[in-house]
Amino acid sequence: MSVNEQELLTVITNKIWVDADACPNPVKEMLFRASERKSIQLVLVANQMIKVPISPLISMIRVSSGFDEADNYIVEQVAQGDLVVTADIPLASDAVDKGALVLNPRGTVYTVENIKQILTMRDFMEEMRSSGIHTGGPNSFSQTDKHAFAQALDKWLAKLIPSKI
């Protein structure tokens, strides 16, 4: 198999996996458009039904409502080179370990270089909350977050499929 055939095979098999239970609707809408525009498979995984456009490229997997069921499903299925969209840090860490690119809905890219530090900070904040210290929650999803996600997604798509628009 030539290098070009091997690259094409990689492109064809890459997927986008979405931890869809808490994924903001504007992010899902961007992913629906990107899937169609770039002809890439998009899989949303959630404990509840999520409305998705009718498309051979877009699917929705409903998992049981147990703790981390969607996360576990994604980790079992994800392959090297896939994109995972999640705000869940432990899921992000597992996906990075499997060679996936991980992007949170606010545009932060999780990598081998930064995920352990982010996971440690998350665990520290969880420990503080469990000891009764109020740490506050995340800010509401903003236009800046939406723009940052769009830029990071476009970067990944450009590397994956240089010019298929």
Coordinates of N, CA and C in Angstrom, one line a residue:
M1 N 0.8 -1.2 0.0 CA 0.0 0.0 0.0 C 0.9 1.2 0.0
S2 N 0.6 2.2 -0.9 CA 1.4 3.4 -1.0 C 1.1 4.3 0.2
V3 N 2.0 5.3 0.4 CA 1.7 6.3 1.5 C 0.4 7.0 1.3
N4 N 0.1 7.4 0.0 CA -1.1 8.1 -0.2 C -2.3 7.3 0.1
E5 N -2.3 6.0 -0.3 CA -3.4 5.1 0.0 C -3.5 4.9 1.5
Q6 N -2.4 4.9 2.2 CA -2.4 4.7 3.7 C -3.0 6.0 4.3
E7 N -2.7 7.2 3.8 CA -3.2 8.4 4.3 C -4.7 8.5 4.1
L8 N -5.2 8.1 2.9 CA -6.6 8.0 2.6 C -7.3 7.1 3.5
L9 N -6.8 5.9 3.8 CA -7.4 5.0 4.7 C -7.6 5.6 6.0
T10 N -6.6 6.3 6.5 CA -6.6 7.0 7.8 C -7.7 8.0 7.8
V11 N -7.8 8.8 6.8 CA -8.9 9.8 6.7 C -10.2 9.2 6.7
I12 N -10.4 8.1 6.0 CA -11.7 7.5 5.9 C -12.2 6.9 7.2
T13 N -11.2 6.4 8.0 CA -11.6 5.7 9.3 C -11.7 6.7 10.5
N14 N -11.2 7.9 10.4 CA -11.3 8.8 11.5 C -12.7 9.2 11.7
K15 N -13.1 9.3 13.0 CA -14.4 9.7 13.4 C -14.4 10.8 14.5
I16 N -15.5 11.4 14.6 CA -15.7 12.4 15.7 C -16.6 11.8 16.7
W17 N -16.2 11.7 18.0 CA -17.0 11.1 19.0 C -17.4 12.3 20.0
V18 N -18.7 12.3 20.3 CA -19.1 13.4 21.2 C -19.8 12.9 22.5
D19 N -19.3 13.3 23.6 CA -19.9 13.1 24.9 C -21.0 14.0 24.9
A20 N -22.2 13.6 24.5 CA -23.3 14.5 24.1 C -24.2 14.9 25.2
D21 N -24.2 14.3 26.4 CA -25.1 14.6 27.4 C -25.1 16.1 27.8
A22 N -23.9 16.6 28.0 CA -23.7 18.0 28.4 C -23.1 18.9 27.3
C23 N -23.0 18.4 26.1 CA -22.4 19.2 25.0 C -23.4 20.3 24.6
P24 N -22.9 21.6 24.6 CA -23.8 22.7 24.2 C -24.4 22.5 22.8
N25 N -25.6 22.9 22.6 CA -26.2 22.8 21.3 C -25.5 23.5 20.2
P26 N -24.9 24.7 20.4 CA -24.2 25.4 19.3 C -23.0 24.5 18.9
V27 N -22.3 23.8 19.8 CA -21.2 22.9 19.4 C -21.7 21.7 18.6
K28 N -22.8 21.2 19.0 CA -23.4 20.0 18.2 C -23.8 20.5 16.8
E29 N -24.4 21.7 16.7 CA -24.7 22.2 15.4 C -23.5 22.4 14.5
M30 N -22.4 22.9 15.1 CA -21.2 23.0 14.3 C -20.7 21.7 13.9
L31 N -20.7 20.7 14.7 CA -20.3 19.3 14.4 C -21.1 18.7 13.3
F32 N -22.4 18.9 13.4 CA -23.3 18.4 12.3 C -22.9 19.0 11.0
R33 N -22.7 20.3 10.9 CA -22.3 20.9 9.6 C -20.9 20.4 9.2
A34 N -20.0 20.3 10.1 CA -18.6 19.9 9.8 C -18.6 18.4 9.2
S35 N -19.4 17.6 9.9 CA -19.6 16.2 9.4 C -20.0 16.1 8.0
E36 N -21.0 16.9 7.6 CA -21.5 16.9 6.3 C -20.6 17.5 5.3
R37 N -20.0 18.6 5.7 CA -19.1 19.4 4.8 C -17.8 18.6 4.5
K38 N -17.3 17.8 5.5 CA -16.0 17.1 5.3 C -16.3 15.6 5.1
S39 N -17.5 15.2 5.1 CA -17.8 13.7 4.9 C -17.1 12.9 5.9
I40 N -17.3 13.2 7.2 CA -16.6 12.5 8.3 C -17.7 12.0 9.2
Q41 N -17.5 10.8 9.7 CA -18.5 10.2 10.6 C -18.5 10.8 11.9
L42 N -19.7 11.2 12.4 CA -19.9 11.8 13.7 C -20.8 10.9 14.5
V43 N -20.4 10.6 15.8 CA -21.1 9.7 16.7 C -21.3 10.5 18.0
L44 N -22.6 10.7 18.3 CA -23.0 11.3 19.6 C -23.4 10.2 20.5
V45 N -22.8 10.2 21.7 CA -23.1 9.2 22.7 C -23.7 9.9 24.0
A46 N -24.8 9.3 24.4 CA -25.5 10.0 25.6 C -26.4 8.9 26.3
N47 N -26.8 9.3 27.5 CA -27.7 8.5 28.3 C -29.2 8.7 27.9
Q48 N -29.4 9.8 27.1 CA -30.8 10.1 26.7 C -30.7 10.3 25.2
M49 N -31.9 10.3 24.6 CA -31.9 10.5 23.1 C -31.6 11.9 22.8
I50 N -30.8 12.1 21.8 CA -30.4 13.4 21.3 C -30.9 13.5 19.9
K51 N -31.5 14.6 19.5 CA -32.0 14.8 18.2 C -30.8 15.1 17.2
V52 N -30.7 14.3 16.2 CA -29.6 14.5 15.2 C -30.2 14.5 13.8
P53 N -29.6 15.2 12.9 CA -30.1 15.3 11.5 C -30.1 13.9 10.9
I54 N -30.9 13.7 9.9 CA -30.9 12.4 9.2 C -29.8 12.5 8.2
S55 N -28.8 11.6 8.4 CA -27.6 11.6 7.6 C -26.9 10.2 7.8
P56 N -26.4 9.7 6.7 CA -25.6 8.4 6.8 C -24.3 8.6 7.6
L57 N -23.9 9.9 7.8 CA -22.6 10.2 8.5 C -22.8 10.5 10.0
I58 N -24.1 10.7 10.4 CA -24.3 11.1 11.8 C -25.1 10.1 12.5
S59 N -24.7 9.6 13.7 CA -25.4 8.7 14.4 C -25.5 9.1 15.9
M60 N -26.4 8.5 16.6 CA -26.6 8.7 18.0 C -26.7 7.4 18.7
I61 N -25.8 7.2 19.7 CA -25.8 6.0 20.5 C -26.3 6.3 21.8
R62 N -27.4 5.6 22.2 CA -27.9 5.8 23.6 C -27.4 4.6 24.5
V63 N -26.7 5.0 25.5 CA -26.2 4.0 26.5 C -27.1 4.1 27.7
S64 N -27.0 3.1 28.6 CA -27.7 3.0 29.8 C -27.4 4.2 30.7
S65 N -28.2 4.6 31.7 CA -28.0 5.8 32.4 C -27.1 5.6 33.6
G66 N -26.3 4.6 33.7 CA -25.4 4.4 34.8 C -24.2 5.4 34.7
F67 N -23.5 5.4 35.8 CA -22.4 6.4 36.0 C -21.3 6.1 34.9
D68 N -20.9 7.1 34.2 CA -19.9 7.1 33.2 C -20.1 6.1 32.0
E69 N -21.3 5.7 31.8 CA -21.6 4.8 30.7 C -21.2 5.3 29.3
A70 N -21.6 6.6 29.1 CA -21.2 7.2 27.8 C -19.7 7.3 27.7
D71 N -19.0 7.7 28.7 CA -17.6 7.8 28.7 C -16.9 6.5 28.4
N72 N -17.4 5.4 29.1 CA -16.8 4.1 28.9 C -17.0 3.6 27.5
Y73 N -18.2 3.9 26.9 CA -18.5 3.5 25.5 C -17.5 4.2 24.6
I74 N -17.3 5.5 24.8 CA -16.4 6.2 23.9 C -15.0 5.7 24.0
V75 N -14.5 5.4 25.2 CA -13.2 4.9 25.4 C -13.0 3.6 24.8
E76 N -14.0 2.7 24.8 CA -13.9 1.4 24.2 C -13.8 1.5 22.6
Q77 N -14.5 2.5 22.1 CA -14.6 2.6 20.6 C -13.6 3.5 20.0
V78 N -13.1 4.5 20.7 CA -12.2 5.5 20.0 C -10.9 4.9 19.5
A79 N -10.5 5.4 18.4 CA -9.2 4.9 17.8 C -8.2 6.1 17.7
Q80 N -7.0 5.7 17.5 CA -6.0 6.7 17.3 C -6.3 7.6 16.1
G81 N -6.2 8.9 16.3 CA -6.5 9.8 15.2 C -7.9 10.3 15.2
D82 N -8.8 9.7 16.0 CA -10.2 10.2 16.1 C -10.2 11.5 16.9
L83 N -11.3 12.2 16.8 CA -11.5 13.4 17.6 C -12.6 13.1 18.7
V84 N -12.3 13.4 19.9 CA -13.3 13.3 21.0 C -13.7 14.7 21.5
V85 N -15.0 15.0 21.6 CA -15.4 16.3 22.1 C -16.0 16.0 23.4
T86 N -15.4 16.5 24.5 CA -15.9 16.3 25.9 C -15.4 17.4 26.8
A87 N -16.2 17.6 27.8 CA -15.7 18.5 28.9 C -15.3 17.6 30.1
D88 N -15.4 16.3 30.0 CA -15.1 15.4 31.1 C -13.6 15.1 31.1
I89 N -12.9 15.5 32.1 CA -11.4 15.4 32.1 C -11.0 14.0 32.2
P90 N -11.6 13.1 33.0 CA -11.1 11.7 33.0 C -11.3 11.0 31.7
L91 N -12.4 11.3 31.0 CA -12.6 10.8 29.6 C -11.6 11.3 28.7
A92 N -11.3 12.6 28.8 CA -10.3 13.2 27.9 C -8.9 12.6 28.1
S93 N -8.6 12.3 29.4 CA -7.3 11.6 29.7 C -7.2 10.2 29.0
D94 N -8.3 9.5 29.2 CA -8.4 8.1 28.6 C -8.3 8.2 27.1
A95 N -9.0 9.1 26.5 CA -8.9 9.2 25.0 C -7.6 9.7 24.5
V96 N -6.9 10.6 25.2 CA -5.6 11.0 24.8 C -4.6 9.8 24.9
D97 N -4.8 9.0 26.0 CA -3.9 7.8 26.1 C -4.1 6.8 25.0
K98 N -5.3 6.9 24.3 CA -5.5 6.0 23.2 C -5.1 6.6 21.8
G99 N -4.6 7.8 21.9 CA -4.1 8.5 20.7 C -5.1 9.4 20.0
A100 N -6.2 9.7 20.6 CA -7.2 10.6 20.1 C -6.8 12.0 20.3
L101 N -7.3 12.9 19.5 CA -7.3 14.3 19.8 C -8.5 14.6 20.6
V102 N -8.4 15.4 21.7 CA -9.5 15.7 22.5 C -9.7 17.2 22.6
L103 N -10.9 17.6 22.4 CA -11.3 19.0 22.4 C -12.4 19.2 23.3
N104 N -12.4 20.2 24.2 CA -13.5 20.5 25.0 C -14.4 21.5 24.3
P105 N -15.7 21.6 24.6 CA -16.6 22.5 23.9 C -16.2 24.0 24.0
R106 N -15.3 24.3 24.8 CA -14.8 25.7 24.9 C -13.5 26.0 24.1
G107 N -13.1 24.9 23.3 CA -12.0 25.1 22.4 C -10.6 24.7 23.0
T108 N -10.6 24.2 24.2 CA -9.3 23.8 24.8 C -8.9 22.4 24.2
V109 N -7.7 22.3 23.7 CA -7.2 21.0 23.2 C -6.5 20.3 24.3
Y110 N -6.9 19.1 24.6 CA -6.2 18.2 25.6 C -5.1 17.4 24.9
T111 N -3.9 17.4 25.4 CA -2.8 16.7 24.7 C -2.1 15.8 25.7
V112 N -1.2 15.0 25.3 CA -0.3 14.3 26.1 C 0.5 15.2 27.1
E113 N 0.8 16.4 26.5 CA 1.6 17.3 27.3 C 0.9 18.0 28.4
N114 N -0.5 18.2 28.3 CA -1.2 19.0 29.3 C -2.2 18.2 30.1
I115 N -2.6 17.0 29.6 CA -3.8 16.3 30.3 C -3.5 15.9 31.7
K116 N -2.3 15.5 32.0 CA -2.1 15.0 33.4 C -2.2 16.2 34.4
Q117 N -1.7 17.4 34.0 CA -1.8 18.6 34.9 C -3.2 19.0 35.0
I118 N -4.0 18.9 33.9 CA -5.4 19.3 34.0 C -6.2 18.3 34.9
L119 N -5.9 17.0 34.7 CA -6.5 16.0 35.6 C -6.2 16.2 37.0
T120 N -4.9 16.5 37.3 CA -4.5 16.8 38.7 C -5.3 18.0 39.3
M121 N -5.4 19.0 38.5 CA -6.1 20.2 39.0 C -7.6 19.9 39.2
R122 N -8.2 19.1 38.3 CA -9.6 18.7 38.5 C -9.8 17.9 39.7
D123 N -8.9 17.0 40.0 CA -9.0 16.2 41.2 C -8.8 17.0 42.5
F124 N -7.9 18.0 42.4 CA -7.7 18.9 43.5 C -9.0 19.7 43.8
M125 N -9.6 20.2 42.8 CA -10.8 21.0 43.0 C -11.9 20.1 43.5
E126 N -12.0 18.9 43.0 CA -13.0 18.0 43.5 C -12.8 17.7 45.0
E127 N -11.6 17.5 45.4 CA -11.2 17.3 46.8 C -11.7 18.5 47.6
M128 N -11.4 19.7 47.1 CA -11.8 20.9 47.8 C -13.4 21.0 48.0
R129 N -14.1 20.7 46.9 CA -15.5 20.7 47.0 C -16.1 19.7 48.0
S130 N -15.5 18.5 48.0 CA -15.9 17.4 48.9 C -15.6 17.8 50.3
S131 N -14.7 18.7 50.6 CA -14.4 19.1 52.0 C -15.3 20.3 52.4
G132 N -16.2 20.7 51.5 CA -17.1 21.8 51.8 C -16.7 23.2 51.3
I133 N -15.6 23.3 50.6 CA -15.2 24.6 50.1 C -16.0 24.9 48.8
H134 N -16.6 26.0 48.7 CA -17.4 26.4 47.5 C -16.4 26.9 46.5
T135 N -16.3 26.3 45.4 CA -15.3 26.7 44.3 C -16.0 27.3 43.1
G136 N -17.3 27.4 43.1 CA -18.0 28.0 42.0 C -18.1 27.0 40.8
G137 N -18.9 27.3 39.9 CA -19.0 26.4 38.7 C -18.4 27.1 37.5
P138 N -18.5 26.4 36.4 CA -18.0 27.0 35.1 C -18.8 28.2 34.7
N139 N -18.2 29.1 34.0 CA -19.0 30.2 33.4 C -19.9 29.7 32.4
S140 N -21.0 30.4 32.1 CA -21.9 30.0 31.0 C -21.2 30.0 29.7
F141 N -21.7 29.2 28.8 CA -21.1 29.0 27.4 C -21.3 30.3 26.7
S142 N -20.2 30.9 26.2 CA -20.2 32.2 25.6 C -19.9 32.2 24.1
Q143 N -20.1 33.3 23.4 CA -19.7 33.5 22.0 C -18.2 33.3 21.9
T144 N -17.4 33.7 22.8 CA -16.0 33.5 22.8 C -15.6 32.0 22.8
D145 N -16.4 31.2 23.7 CA -16.2 29.8 23.7 C -16.5 29.1 22.4
K146 N -17.7 29.6 21.8 CA -18.1 29.0 20.6 C -17.1 29.3 19.5
H147 N -16.5 30.5 19.4 CA -15.5 30.8 18.4 C -14.2 30.0 18.6
A148 N -13.8 29.9 19.9 CA -12.6 29.1 20.2 C -12.8 27.6 19.8
F149 N -14.0 27.1 20.0 CA -14.2 25.7 19.6 C -14.2 25.6 18.1
A150 N -14.9 26.5 17.4 CA -14.9 26.5 15.9 C -13.5 26.5 15.3
Q151 N -12.6 27.4 15.9 CA -11.3 27.5 15.4 C -10.5 26.2 15.6
A152 N -10.6 25.6 16.8 CA -9.9 24.3 17.1 C -10.4 23.2 16.2
L153 N -11.7 23.1 16.0 CA -12.3 22.1 15.1 C -11.8 22.3 13.7
D154 N -11.8 23.5 13.2 CA -11.4 23.7 11.8 C -9.9 23.4 11.7
K155 N -9.1 23.6 12.7 CA -7.7 23.2 12.6 C -7.5 21.7 12.5
W156 N -8.3 20.9 13.3 CA -8.3 19.5 13.2 C -8.8 19.0 11.8
L157 N -9.9 19.6 11.4 CA -10.4 19.1 10.1 C -9.5 19.5 8.9
A158 N -8.8 20.6 9.0 CA -7.8 21.0 8.0 C -6.7 20.0 7.9
K159 N -6.2 19.5 9.0 CA -5.1 18.6 9.1 C -5.6 17.2 8.5
L160 N -6.8 16.9 8.9 CA -7.4 15.6 8.5 C -7.6 15.5 7.0
I161 N -8.3 16.4 6.5 CA -8.7 16.4 5.1 C -8.4 17.8 4.5
P162 N -7.2 18.0 4.0 CA -6.7 19.4 3.6 C -7.7 20.2 2.8
S163 N -8.3 19.7 1.8 CA -9.2 20.5 1.0 C -10.3 19.7 0.4
K164 N -11.4 19.5 1.1 CA -12.5 18.7 0.6 C -13.8 19.5 0.6
I165 N -13.7 20.8 0.7 CA -14.9 21.7 0.7 C -15.4 21.8 -0.7

